[in-house]
Coordinates of C-alpha atoms and ligand atoms in Angstrom, one line a residue:
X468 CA 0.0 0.0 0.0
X469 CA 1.0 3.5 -0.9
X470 CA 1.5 6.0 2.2
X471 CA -1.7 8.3 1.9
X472 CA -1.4 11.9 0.3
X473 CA -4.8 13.5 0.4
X474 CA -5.6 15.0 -3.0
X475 CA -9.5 15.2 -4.1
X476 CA -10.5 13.7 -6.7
X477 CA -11.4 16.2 -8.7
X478 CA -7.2 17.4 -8.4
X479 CA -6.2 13.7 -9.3
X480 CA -8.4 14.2 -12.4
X481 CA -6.8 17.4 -13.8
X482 CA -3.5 15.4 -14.4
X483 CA -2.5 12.3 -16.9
X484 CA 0.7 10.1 -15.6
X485 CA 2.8 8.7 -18.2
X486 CA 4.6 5.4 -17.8
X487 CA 7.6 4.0 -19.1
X488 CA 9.2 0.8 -17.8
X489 CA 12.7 -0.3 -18.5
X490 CA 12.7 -4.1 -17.8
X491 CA 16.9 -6.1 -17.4
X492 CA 16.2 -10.0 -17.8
X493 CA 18.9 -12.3 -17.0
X494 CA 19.2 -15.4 -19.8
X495 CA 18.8 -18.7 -18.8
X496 CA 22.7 -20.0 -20.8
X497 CA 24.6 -22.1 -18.8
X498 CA 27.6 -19.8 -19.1
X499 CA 28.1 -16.0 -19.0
X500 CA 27.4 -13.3 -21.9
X501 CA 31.7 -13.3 -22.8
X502 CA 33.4 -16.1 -20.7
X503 CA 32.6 -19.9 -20.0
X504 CA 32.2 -18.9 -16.2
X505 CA 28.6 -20.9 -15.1
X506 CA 25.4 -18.5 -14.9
X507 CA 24.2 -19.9 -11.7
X508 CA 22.4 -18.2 -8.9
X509 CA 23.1 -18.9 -5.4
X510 CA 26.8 -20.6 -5.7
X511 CA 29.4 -19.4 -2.5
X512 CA 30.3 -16.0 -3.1
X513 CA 33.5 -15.2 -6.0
X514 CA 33.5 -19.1 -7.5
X515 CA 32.2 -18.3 -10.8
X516 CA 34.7 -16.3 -12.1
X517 CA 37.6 -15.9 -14.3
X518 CA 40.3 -13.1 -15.8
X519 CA 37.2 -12.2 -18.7
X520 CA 34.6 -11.2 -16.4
X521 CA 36.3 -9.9 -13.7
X522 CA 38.2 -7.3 -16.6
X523 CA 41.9 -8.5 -16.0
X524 CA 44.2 -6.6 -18.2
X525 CA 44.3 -8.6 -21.4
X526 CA 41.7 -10.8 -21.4
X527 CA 39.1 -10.7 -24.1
X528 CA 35.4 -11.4 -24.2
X529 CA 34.1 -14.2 -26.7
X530 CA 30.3 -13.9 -27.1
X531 CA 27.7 -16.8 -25.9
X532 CA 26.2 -17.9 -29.0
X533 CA 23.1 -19.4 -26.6
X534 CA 23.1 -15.5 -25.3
X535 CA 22.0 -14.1 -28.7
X536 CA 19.8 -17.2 -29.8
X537 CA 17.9 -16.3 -26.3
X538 CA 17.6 -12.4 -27.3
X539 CA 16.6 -12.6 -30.6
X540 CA 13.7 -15.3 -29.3
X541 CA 12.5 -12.6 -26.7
X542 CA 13.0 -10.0 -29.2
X543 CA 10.6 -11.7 -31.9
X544 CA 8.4 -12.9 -29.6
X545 CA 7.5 -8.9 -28.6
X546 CA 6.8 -8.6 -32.4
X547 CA 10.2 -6.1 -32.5
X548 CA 12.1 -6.1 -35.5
X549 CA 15.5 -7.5 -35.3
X550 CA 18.6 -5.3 -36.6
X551 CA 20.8 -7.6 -38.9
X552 CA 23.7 -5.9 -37.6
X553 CA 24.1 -4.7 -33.9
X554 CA 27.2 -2.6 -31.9
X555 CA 28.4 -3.6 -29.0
X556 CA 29.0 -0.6 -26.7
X557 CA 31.0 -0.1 -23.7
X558 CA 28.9 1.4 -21.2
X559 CA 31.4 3.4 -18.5
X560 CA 30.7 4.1 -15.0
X561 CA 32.8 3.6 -11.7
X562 CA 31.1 1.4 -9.3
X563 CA 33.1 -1.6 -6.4
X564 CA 30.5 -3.9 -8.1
X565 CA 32.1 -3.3 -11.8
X566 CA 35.7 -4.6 -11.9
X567 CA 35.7 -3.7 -15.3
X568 CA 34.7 0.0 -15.0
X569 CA 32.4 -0.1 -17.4
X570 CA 29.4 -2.6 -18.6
X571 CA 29.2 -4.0 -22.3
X572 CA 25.9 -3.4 -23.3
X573 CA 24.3 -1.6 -26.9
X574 CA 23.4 1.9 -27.3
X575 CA 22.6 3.2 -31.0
X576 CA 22.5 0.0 -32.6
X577 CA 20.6 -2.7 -30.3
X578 CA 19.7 -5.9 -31.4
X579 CA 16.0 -5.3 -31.6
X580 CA 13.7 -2.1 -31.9
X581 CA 9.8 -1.0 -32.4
X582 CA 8.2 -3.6 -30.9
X583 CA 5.0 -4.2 -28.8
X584 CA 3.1 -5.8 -25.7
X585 CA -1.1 -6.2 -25.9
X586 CA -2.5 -5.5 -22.6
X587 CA -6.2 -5.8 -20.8
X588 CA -7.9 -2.1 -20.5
X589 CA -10.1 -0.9 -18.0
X590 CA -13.1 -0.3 -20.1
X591 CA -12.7 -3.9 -21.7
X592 CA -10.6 -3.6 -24.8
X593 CA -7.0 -4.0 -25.2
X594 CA -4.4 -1.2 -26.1
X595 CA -0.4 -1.7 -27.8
X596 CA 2.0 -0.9 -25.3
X597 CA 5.1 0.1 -27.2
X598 CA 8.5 -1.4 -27.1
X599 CA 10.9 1.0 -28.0
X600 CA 14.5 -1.5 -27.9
X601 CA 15.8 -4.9 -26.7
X602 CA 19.0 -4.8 -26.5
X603 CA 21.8 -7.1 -24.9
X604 CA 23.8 -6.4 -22.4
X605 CA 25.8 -7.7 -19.0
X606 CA 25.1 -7.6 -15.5
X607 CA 27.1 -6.5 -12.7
X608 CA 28.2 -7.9 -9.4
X609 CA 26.7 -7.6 -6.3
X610 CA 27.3 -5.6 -3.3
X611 CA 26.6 -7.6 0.5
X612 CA 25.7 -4.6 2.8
X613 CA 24.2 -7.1 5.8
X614 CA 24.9 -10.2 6.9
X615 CA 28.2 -9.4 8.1
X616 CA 29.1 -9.1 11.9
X617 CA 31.3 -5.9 10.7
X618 CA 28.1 -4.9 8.3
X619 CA 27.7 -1.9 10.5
X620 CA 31.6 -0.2 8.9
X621 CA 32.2 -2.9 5.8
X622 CA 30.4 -3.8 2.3
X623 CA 31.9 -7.1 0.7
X624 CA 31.5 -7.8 -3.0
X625 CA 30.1 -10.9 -4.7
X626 CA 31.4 -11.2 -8.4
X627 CA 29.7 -14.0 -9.5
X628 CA 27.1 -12.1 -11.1
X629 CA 29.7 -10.3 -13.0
X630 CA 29.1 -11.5 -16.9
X631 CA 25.7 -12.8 -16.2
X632 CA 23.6 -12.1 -19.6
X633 CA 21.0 -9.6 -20.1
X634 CA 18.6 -8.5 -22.3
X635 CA 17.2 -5.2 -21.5
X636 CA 13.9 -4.0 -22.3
X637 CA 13.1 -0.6 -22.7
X638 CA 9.1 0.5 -23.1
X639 CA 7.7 3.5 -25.1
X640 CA 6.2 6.4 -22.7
X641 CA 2.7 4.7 -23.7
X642 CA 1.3 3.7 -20.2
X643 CA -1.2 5.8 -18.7
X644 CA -1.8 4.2 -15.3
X645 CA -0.6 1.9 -12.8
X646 CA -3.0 -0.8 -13.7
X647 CA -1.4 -0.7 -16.8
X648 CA 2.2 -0.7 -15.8
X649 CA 1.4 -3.7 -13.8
X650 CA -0.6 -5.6 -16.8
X651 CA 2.2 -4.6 -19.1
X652 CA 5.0 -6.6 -16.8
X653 CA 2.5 -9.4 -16.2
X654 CA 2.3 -10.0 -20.2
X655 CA 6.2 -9.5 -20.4
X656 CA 6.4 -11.9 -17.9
X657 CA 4.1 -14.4 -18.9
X658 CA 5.7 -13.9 -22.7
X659 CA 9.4 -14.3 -21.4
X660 CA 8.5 -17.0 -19.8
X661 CA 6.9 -19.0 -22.4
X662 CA 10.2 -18.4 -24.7
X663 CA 12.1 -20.3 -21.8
X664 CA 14.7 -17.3 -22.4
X665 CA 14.5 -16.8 -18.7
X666 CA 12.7 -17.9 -15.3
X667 CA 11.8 -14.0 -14.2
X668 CA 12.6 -14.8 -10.8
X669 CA 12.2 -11.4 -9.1
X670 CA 13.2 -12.5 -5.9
X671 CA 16.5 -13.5 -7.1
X672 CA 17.0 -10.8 -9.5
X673 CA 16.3 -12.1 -13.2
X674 CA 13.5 -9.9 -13.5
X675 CA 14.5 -6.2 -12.5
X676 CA 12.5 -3.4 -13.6
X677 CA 13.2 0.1 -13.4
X678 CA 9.7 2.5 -13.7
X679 CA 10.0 6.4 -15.4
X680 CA 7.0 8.3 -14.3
X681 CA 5.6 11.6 -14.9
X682 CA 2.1 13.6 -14.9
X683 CA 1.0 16.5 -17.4
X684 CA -2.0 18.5 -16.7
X685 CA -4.9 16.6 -19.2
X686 CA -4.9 18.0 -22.9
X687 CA -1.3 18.9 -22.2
X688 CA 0.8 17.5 -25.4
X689 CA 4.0 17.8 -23.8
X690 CA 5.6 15.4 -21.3
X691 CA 6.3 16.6 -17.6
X692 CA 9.7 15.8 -16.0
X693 CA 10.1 12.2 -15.0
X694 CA 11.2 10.4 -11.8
X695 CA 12.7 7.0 -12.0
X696 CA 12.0 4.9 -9.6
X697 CA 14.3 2.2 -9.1
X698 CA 14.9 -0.9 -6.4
X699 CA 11.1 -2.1 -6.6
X700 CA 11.1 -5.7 -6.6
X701 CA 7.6 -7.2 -6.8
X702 CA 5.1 -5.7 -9.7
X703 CA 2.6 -5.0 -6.8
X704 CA 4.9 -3.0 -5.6
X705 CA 5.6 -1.3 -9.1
X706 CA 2.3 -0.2 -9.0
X707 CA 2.2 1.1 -5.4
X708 CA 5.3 3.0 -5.9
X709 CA 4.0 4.5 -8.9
X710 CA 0.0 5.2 -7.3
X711 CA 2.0 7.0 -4.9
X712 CA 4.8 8.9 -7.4
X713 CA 1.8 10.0 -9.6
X714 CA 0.4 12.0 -6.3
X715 CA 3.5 12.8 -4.8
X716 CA 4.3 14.9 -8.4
X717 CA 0.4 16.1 -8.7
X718 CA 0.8 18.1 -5.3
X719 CA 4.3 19.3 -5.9
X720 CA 2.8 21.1 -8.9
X721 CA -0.6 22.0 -7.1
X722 CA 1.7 23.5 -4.5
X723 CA 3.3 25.9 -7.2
X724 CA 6.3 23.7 -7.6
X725 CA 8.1 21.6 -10.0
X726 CA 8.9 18.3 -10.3
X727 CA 12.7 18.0 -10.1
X728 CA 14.3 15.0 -12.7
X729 CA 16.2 12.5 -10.6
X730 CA 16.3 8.9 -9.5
X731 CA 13.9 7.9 -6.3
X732 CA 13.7 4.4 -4.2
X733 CA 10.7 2.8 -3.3
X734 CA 10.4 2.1 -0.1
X735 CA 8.0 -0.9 0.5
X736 CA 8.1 -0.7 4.6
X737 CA 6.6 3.2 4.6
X738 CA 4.7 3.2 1.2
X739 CA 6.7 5.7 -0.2
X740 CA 9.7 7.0 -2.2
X741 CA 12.8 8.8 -1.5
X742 CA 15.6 11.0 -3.3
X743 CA 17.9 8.8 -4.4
X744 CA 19.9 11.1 -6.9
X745 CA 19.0 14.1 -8.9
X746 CA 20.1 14.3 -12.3
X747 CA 23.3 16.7 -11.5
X748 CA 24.8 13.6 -10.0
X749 CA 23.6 11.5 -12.8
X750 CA 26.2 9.8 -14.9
X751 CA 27.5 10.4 -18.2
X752 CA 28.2 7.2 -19.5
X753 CA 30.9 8.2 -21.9
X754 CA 29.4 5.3 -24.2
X755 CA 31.6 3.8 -27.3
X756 CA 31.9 0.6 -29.9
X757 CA 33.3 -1.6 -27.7
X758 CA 36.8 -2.4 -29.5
X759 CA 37.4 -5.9 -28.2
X760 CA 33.8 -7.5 -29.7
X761 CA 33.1 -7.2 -33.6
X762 CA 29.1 -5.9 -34.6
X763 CA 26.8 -8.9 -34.2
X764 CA 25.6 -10.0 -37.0
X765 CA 22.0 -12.0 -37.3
X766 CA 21.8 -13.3 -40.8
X767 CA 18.3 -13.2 -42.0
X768 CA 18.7 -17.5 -42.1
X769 CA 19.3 -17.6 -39.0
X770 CA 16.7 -15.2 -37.8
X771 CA 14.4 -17.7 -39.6
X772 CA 15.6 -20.6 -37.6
X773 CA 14.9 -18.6 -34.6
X774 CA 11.5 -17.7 -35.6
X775 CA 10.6 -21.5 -36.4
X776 CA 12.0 -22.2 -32.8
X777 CA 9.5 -19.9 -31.4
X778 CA 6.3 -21.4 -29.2
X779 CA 2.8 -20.9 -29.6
X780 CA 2.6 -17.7 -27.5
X781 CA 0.2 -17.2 -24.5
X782 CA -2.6 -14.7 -26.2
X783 CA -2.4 -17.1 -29.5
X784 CA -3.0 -19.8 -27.3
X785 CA -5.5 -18.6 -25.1
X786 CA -7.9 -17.9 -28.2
X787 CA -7.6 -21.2 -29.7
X788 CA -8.1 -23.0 -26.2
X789 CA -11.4 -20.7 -26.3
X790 CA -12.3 -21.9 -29.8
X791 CA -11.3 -25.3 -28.6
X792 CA -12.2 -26.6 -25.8
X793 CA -15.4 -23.8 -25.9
X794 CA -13.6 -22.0 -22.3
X795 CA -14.5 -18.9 -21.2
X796 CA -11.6 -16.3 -21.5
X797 CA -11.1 -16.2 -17.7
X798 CA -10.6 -20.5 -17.9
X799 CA -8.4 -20.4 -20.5
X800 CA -6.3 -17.9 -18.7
X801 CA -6.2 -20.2 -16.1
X802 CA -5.4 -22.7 -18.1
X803 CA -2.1 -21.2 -19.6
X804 CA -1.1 -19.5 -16.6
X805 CA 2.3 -21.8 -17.2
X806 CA 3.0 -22.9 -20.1
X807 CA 4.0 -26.2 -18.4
X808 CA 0.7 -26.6 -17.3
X809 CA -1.2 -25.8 -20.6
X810 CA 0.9 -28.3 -22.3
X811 CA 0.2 -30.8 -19.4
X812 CA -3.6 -30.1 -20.3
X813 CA -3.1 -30.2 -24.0
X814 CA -1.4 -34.1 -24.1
X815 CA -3.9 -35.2 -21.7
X816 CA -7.0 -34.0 -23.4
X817 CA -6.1 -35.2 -26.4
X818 CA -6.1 -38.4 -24.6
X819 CA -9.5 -38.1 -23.5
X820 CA -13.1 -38.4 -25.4
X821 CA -14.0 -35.3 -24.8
X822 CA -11.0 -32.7 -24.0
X823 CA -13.5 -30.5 -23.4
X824 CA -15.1 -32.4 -20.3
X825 CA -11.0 -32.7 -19.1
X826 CA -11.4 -29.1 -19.3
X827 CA -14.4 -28.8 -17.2
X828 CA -13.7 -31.4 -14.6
X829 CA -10.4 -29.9 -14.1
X830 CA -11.3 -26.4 -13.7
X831 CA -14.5 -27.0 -11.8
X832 CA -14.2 -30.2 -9.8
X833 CA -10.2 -30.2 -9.2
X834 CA -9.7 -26.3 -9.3
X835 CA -12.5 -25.6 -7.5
X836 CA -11.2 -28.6 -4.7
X837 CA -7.3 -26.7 -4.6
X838 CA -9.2 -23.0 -4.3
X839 CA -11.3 -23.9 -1.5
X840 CA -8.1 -25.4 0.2
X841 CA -5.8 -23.0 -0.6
X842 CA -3.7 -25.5 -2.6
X843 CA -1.7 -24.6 -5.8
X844 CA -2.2 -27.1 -8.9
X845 CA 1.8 -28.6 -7.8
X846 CA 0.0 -29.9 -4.6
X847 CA -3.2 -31.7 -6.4
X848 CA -4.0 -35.1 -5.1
X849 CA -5.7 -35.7 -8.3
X850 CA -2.8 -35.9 -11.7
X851 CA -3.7 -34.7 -15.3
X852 CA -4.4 -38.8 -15.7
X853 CA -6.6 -39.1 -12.9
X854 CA -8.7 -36.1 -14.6
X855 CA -9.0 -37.6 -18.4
X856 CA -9.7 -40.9 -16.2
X857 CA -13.0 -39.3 -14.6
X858 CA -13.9 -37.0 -17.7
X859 CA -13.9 -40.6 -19.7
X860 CA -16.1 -42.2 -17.1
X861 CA -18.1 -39.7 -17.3
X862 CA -18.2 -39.7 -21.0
X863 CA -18.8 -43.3 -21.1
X864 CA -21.5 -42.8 -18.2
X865 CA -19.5 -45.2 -16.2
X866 CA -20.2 -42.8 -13.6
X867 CA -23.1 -40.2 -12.7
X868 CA -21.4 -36.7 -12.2
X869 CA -23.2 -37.0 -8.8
X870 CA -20.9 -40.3 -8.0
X871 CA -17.3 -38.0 -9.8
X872 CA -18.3 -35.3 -7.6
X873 CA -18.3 -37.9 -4.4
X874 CA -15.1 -39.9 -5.2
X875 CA -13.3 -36.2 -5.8
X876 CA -14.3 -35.7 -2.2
X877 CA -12.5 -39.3 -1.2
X878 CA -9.9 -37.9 -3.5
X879 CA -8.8 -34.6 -1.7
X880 CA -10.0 -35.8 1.8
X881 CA -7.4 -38.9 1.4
X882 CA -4.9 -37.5 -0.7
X883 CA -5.3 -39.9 -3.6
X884 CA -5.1 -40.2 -7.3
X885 CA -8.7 -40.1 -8.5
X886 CA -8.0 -43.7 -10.3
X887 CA -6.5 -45.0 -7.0
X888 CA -10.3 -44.1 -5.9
X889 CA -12.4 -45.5 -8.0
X890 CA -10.5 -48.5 -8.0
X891 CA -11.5 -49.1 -4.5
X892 CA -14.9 -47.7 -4.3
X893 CA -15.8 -48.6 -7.9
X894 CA -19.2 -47.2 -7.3
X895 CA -22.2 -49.3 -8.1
X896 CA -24.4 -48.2 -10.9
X897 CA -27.7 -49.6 -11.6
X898 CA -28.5 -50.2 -15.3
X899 CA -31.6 -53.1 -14.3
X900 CA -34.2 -51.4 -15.8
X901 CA -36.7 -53.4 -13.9
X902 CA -35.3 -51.5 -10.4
X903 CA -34.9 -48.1 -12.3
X904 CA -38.6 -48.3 -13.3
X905 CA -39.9 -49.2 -9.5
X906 CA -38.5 -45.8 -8.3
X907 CA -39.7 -44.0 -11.4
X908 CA -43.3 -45.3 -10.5
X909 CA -42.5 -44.2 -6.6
X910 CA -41.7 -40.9 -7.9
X911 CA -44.5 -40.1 -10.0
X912 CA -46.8 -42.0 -7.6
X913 CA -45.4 -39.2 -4.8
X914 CA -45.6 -36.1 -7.4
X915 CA -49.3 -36.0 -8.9
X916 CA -49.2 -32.6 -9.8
X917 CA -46.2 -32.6 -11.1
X918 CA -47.3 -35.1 -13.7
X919 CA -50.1 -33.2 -14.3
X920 CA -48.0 -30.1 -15.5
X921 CA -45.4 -32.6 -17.7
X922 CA -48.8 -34.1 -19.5
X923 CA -49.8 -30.4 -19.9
X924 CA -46.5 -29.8 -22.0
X925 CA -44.4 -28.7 -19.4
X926 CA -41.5 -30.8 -20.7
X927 CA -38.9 -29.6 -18.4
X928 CA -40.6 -31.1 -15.9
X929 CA -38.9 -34.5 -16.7
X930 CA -35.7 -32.8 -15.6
X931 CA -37.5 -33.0 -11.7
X932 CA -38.1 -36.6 -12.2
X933 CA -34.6 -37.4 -13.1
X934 CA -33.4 -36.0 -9.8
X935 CA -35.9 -37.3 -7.7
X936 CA -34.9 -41.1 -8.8
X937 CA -31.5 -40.1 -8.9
X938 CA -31.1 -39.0 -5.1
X939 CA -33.4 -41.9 -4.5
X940 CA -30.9 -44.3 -6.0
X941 CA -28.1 -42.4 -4.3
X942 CA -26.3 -41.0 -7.4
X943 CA -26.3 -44.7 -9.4
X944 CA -28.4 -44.5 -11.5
X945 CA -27.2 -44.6 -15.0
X946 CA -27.8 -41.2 -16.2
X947 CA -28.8 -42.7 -20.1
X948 CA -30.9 -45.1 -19.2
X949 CA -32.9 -43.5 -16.3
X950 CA -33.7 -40.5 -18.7
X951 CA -35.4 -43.1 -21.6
X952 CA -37.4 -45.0 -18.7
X953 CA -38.6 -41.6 -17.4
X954 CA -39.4 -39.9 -20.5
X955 CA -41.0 -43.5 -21.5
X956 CA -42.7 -43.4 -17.8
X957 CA -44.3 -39.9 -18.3
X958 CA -45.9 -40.3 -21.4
X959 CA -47.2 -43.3 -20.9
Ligands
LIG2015 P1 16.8 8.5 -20.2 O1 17.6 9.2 -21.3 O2 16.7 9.2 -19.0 O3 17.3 7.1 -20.1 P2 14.8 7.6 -22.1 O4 14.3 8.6 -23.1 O5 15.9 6.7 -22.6 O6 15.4 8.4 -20.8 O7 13.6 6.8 -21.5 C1 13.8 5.9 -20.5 C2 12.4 5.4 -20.1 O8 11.6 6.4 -19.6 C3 11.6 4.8 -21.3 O9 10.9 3.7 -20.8 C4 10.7 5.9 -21.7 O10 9.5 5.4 -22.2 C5 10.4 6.6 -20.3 N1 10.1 8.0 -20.4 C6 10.8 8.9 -21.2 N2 10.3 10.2 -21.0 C7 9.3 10.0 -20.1 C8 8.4 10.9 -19.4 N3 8.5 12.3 -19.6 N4 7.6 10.4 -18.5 C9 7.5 9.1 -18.2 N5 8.3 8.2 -18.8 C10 9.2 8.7 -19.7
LIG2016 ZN1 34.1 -15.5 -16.2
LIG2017 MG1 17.8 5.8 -21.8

């Protein structure tokens, strides 16, 4: 939550915000951008490294193929256009965490430009969020300022991060609100993440992102100064920091001052942000063509390659699980909230009779199960198998959805497979016709008037009979059969 600033309404409303998000993703390659040193989070401090990425006099960077084939997948797969030939550029700036003194990253020629994220509106419809570049670049160490028992006077330095590729992602001023900020990173997320370039773990860092933010009085062309806010690490928090930024700039200007252009930090504890740096401290980066790397090329065949090697991507695949499967948009979202677990679905429908009904019996009967406990889909008793077993079952009218719905129970209260289940209980169904028909006669014996109003041509009314023989046979009745005997019943 934001810290409150009390503006009316009717203030807020005078001004527009204007977003821009600037996103560093660290590639999943199993060795740095420019040495063979492992890209591996979480190893003892200073063991990943080598003469390359710690900048030793002499040593020379060699560029991870993997790195480039993991850029140019992310790059495509935000519709951006990829530059045949990119620059390498030498980024400069003084820092204990850059042994190098500076960071190799792309300015005037990045790898990939002009491309775009679709995200959910307010009102309903969907709005292009512009990507303005993708470029490539490396990380930087890490400084330890806790942990320490000498914390209080000393920072140490981990290196291992040192090398660690990056792609960075730099958005077009296009966002309007906070919602939108946050629905933007959710799609970049979700699409990253469905490339495999990366596991956009913000916790540990592989998914940083950096939010400009300014306000303009409403019909105002020009942009106001921005604030960056850096050092937000959850997208919740984006948005928070950003409610709050959007306010905190509103009154400086209602209050007859101007925003000032610097660098804030978001402070999650107090709901607020701070000063960090203004921009008279902020650095020139003295950038140039790095001399030690030559351009990178990306041959139009290869680019090809790389575009076959693309997945289906999570809107594409939302719509055609909607045509599909007939879902509603909210189940299919659900459904390719991983892409691990959509392609779980996938192979097992097609398993199935009816993927459909695997839909269903896994959204409503299983998902519903996991909500109510507060379990996510990793912890299911009941596998993708044990779904397209009961959907089947069902299909077949092995089973009465009364009779699923009751071994489901056994299923979660146990913690068993659904198979495992109905194994054991394999619950009786009763296809005599001769017993069906002796409680249809008890039911219409005990329901005169409803009778009455089925012979009058209220048809529906069969529907009543159905579940009164049903709960009288406890669920096992089969379903097919009890319908023809009480449709035959009632108009006889
Ligand atoms: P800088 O030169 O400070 O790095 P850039 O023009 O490169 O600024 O933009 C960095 C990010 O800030 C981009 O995501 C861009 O969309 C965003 N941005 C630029 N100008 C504004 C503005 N006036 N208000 C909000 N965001 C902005
Ligand atoms: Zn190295
Ligand atoms: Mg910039």
């Amino acid at each position: 939550m934001s810290a409150a600033i009390s503006l009316s309404p009717d203030v807020l409303a005078k001004y527009e915000p204007v977003i821009g998000l600037e996103v560093h993703v660290q590639l999943l390659t199993v060795t740095k951008a420019f040495c063979g040193c492992a890209n591996k989070f979480g190893s003892a401090p200073n063991t990943n490294i080598c003469p390359v990425c710690l900048g030793l006099p002499g040593a020379l960077p060699v560029l991870n193929a993997k790195a480039v084939e993991f850029a140019t997948l992310a790059a495509l797969a935000l519709h951006c256009k990829v530059r045949e030939r990119s620059i390498f550029a030498r980024k400069n700036y003084f820092y204990p965490d850059l042994p190098k003194g500076y960071q190799i990253s792309q300015y005037d020629k990045p790898l990939a430009e002009h491309g775009w994220i679709e995200v959910p509106t307010a009102d309903g419809h969907t709005k292009r969020i512009g990507i303005t570049r993708l470029h490539m670049e490396e990380d930087a160490g890490k400084s330890l300022h806790e942990g320490f028992a000498d914390s209080a006077t000393r920072t140490y330095l981990d290196l291992n991060r040192c090398g660690t590729p990056l792609v960075e992602i730099v958005s077009e001023p296009d966002i309007r609100t906070p919602e939108e900020a946050f629905e933007y990173l959710t799609r970049l997320k979700e699409i990253l993440l469905y490339t495999g370039v990366s596991d956009c773990n913000m916790e540990e860092g592989s998914l940083r992102c950096d939010a400009n933010v300014s306000v303009r009085p409403k019909g105002q062309e020009k942009f106001g100064t921005k604030v960056e806010v850096k050092n937000v690490n959850s997208f919740r928090f984006i948005r928070a920091a950003l409610e709050y930024e959007i306010e905190r700039q509103i009154e400086v200007i209602e209050s007859g001052g101007s925003v000032v252009q610097e660098t804030r930090l978001w402070n999650s504890n107090e709901g607020r942000t701070y000063s960090m740096r203004s921009k008279e401290q902020a650095h020139d980066y003295r950038y140039f063509p790095e001399p030690d790397l030559p351009p990178l090329i990306v041959s139009a065949k290869v680019l090809e390659e790389t575009e076959k090697r693309l997945p289906e991507l999570p809107e594409a695949r939302r719509a055609r699980m909607i045509a599909e499967y007939e879902l509603t948009a909210q189940d299919a979202q659900t459904l390719t909230a991983s892409r691990e677990f959509a392609d779980r679905f996938e192979s097992a429908a097609k398993t199935a009779k009816s993927p459909r009904r695997v839909a269903n019996v896994l959204l409503s009967e299983v998902g519903g199960r996991l909500k109510a406990l507060g379990l996510e889909p990793e912890q299911s008793p009941v596998s993708m198998t044990g779904i397209v077993l009961a959907a089947d079952l069902l299909d077949e009218d092995k089973i009465s959805s009364r009779q699923m719905k009751q071994l489901m129970d056994i299923a979660f209260e146990k913690g068993e497979d659904f198979g495992i289940v109905y194994e054991r209980e394999k619950p009786q169904q009763i296809t005599d016709a001769s017993a069906l028909e002796k409680l249809i006669d008890e039911a219409i014996a005990a329901h005169p008037k409803q009778v009455e109003q089925y012979r009058a041509g209220k048809k529906t009314m069969a529907g009543f009979f159905l579940g009164q023989v049903m709960r009288a046979s406890k669920g096992q009745a089969n379903p097919v059969l009890l319908n023809e005997l009480v449709v035959k019943k009632l108009e006889g």
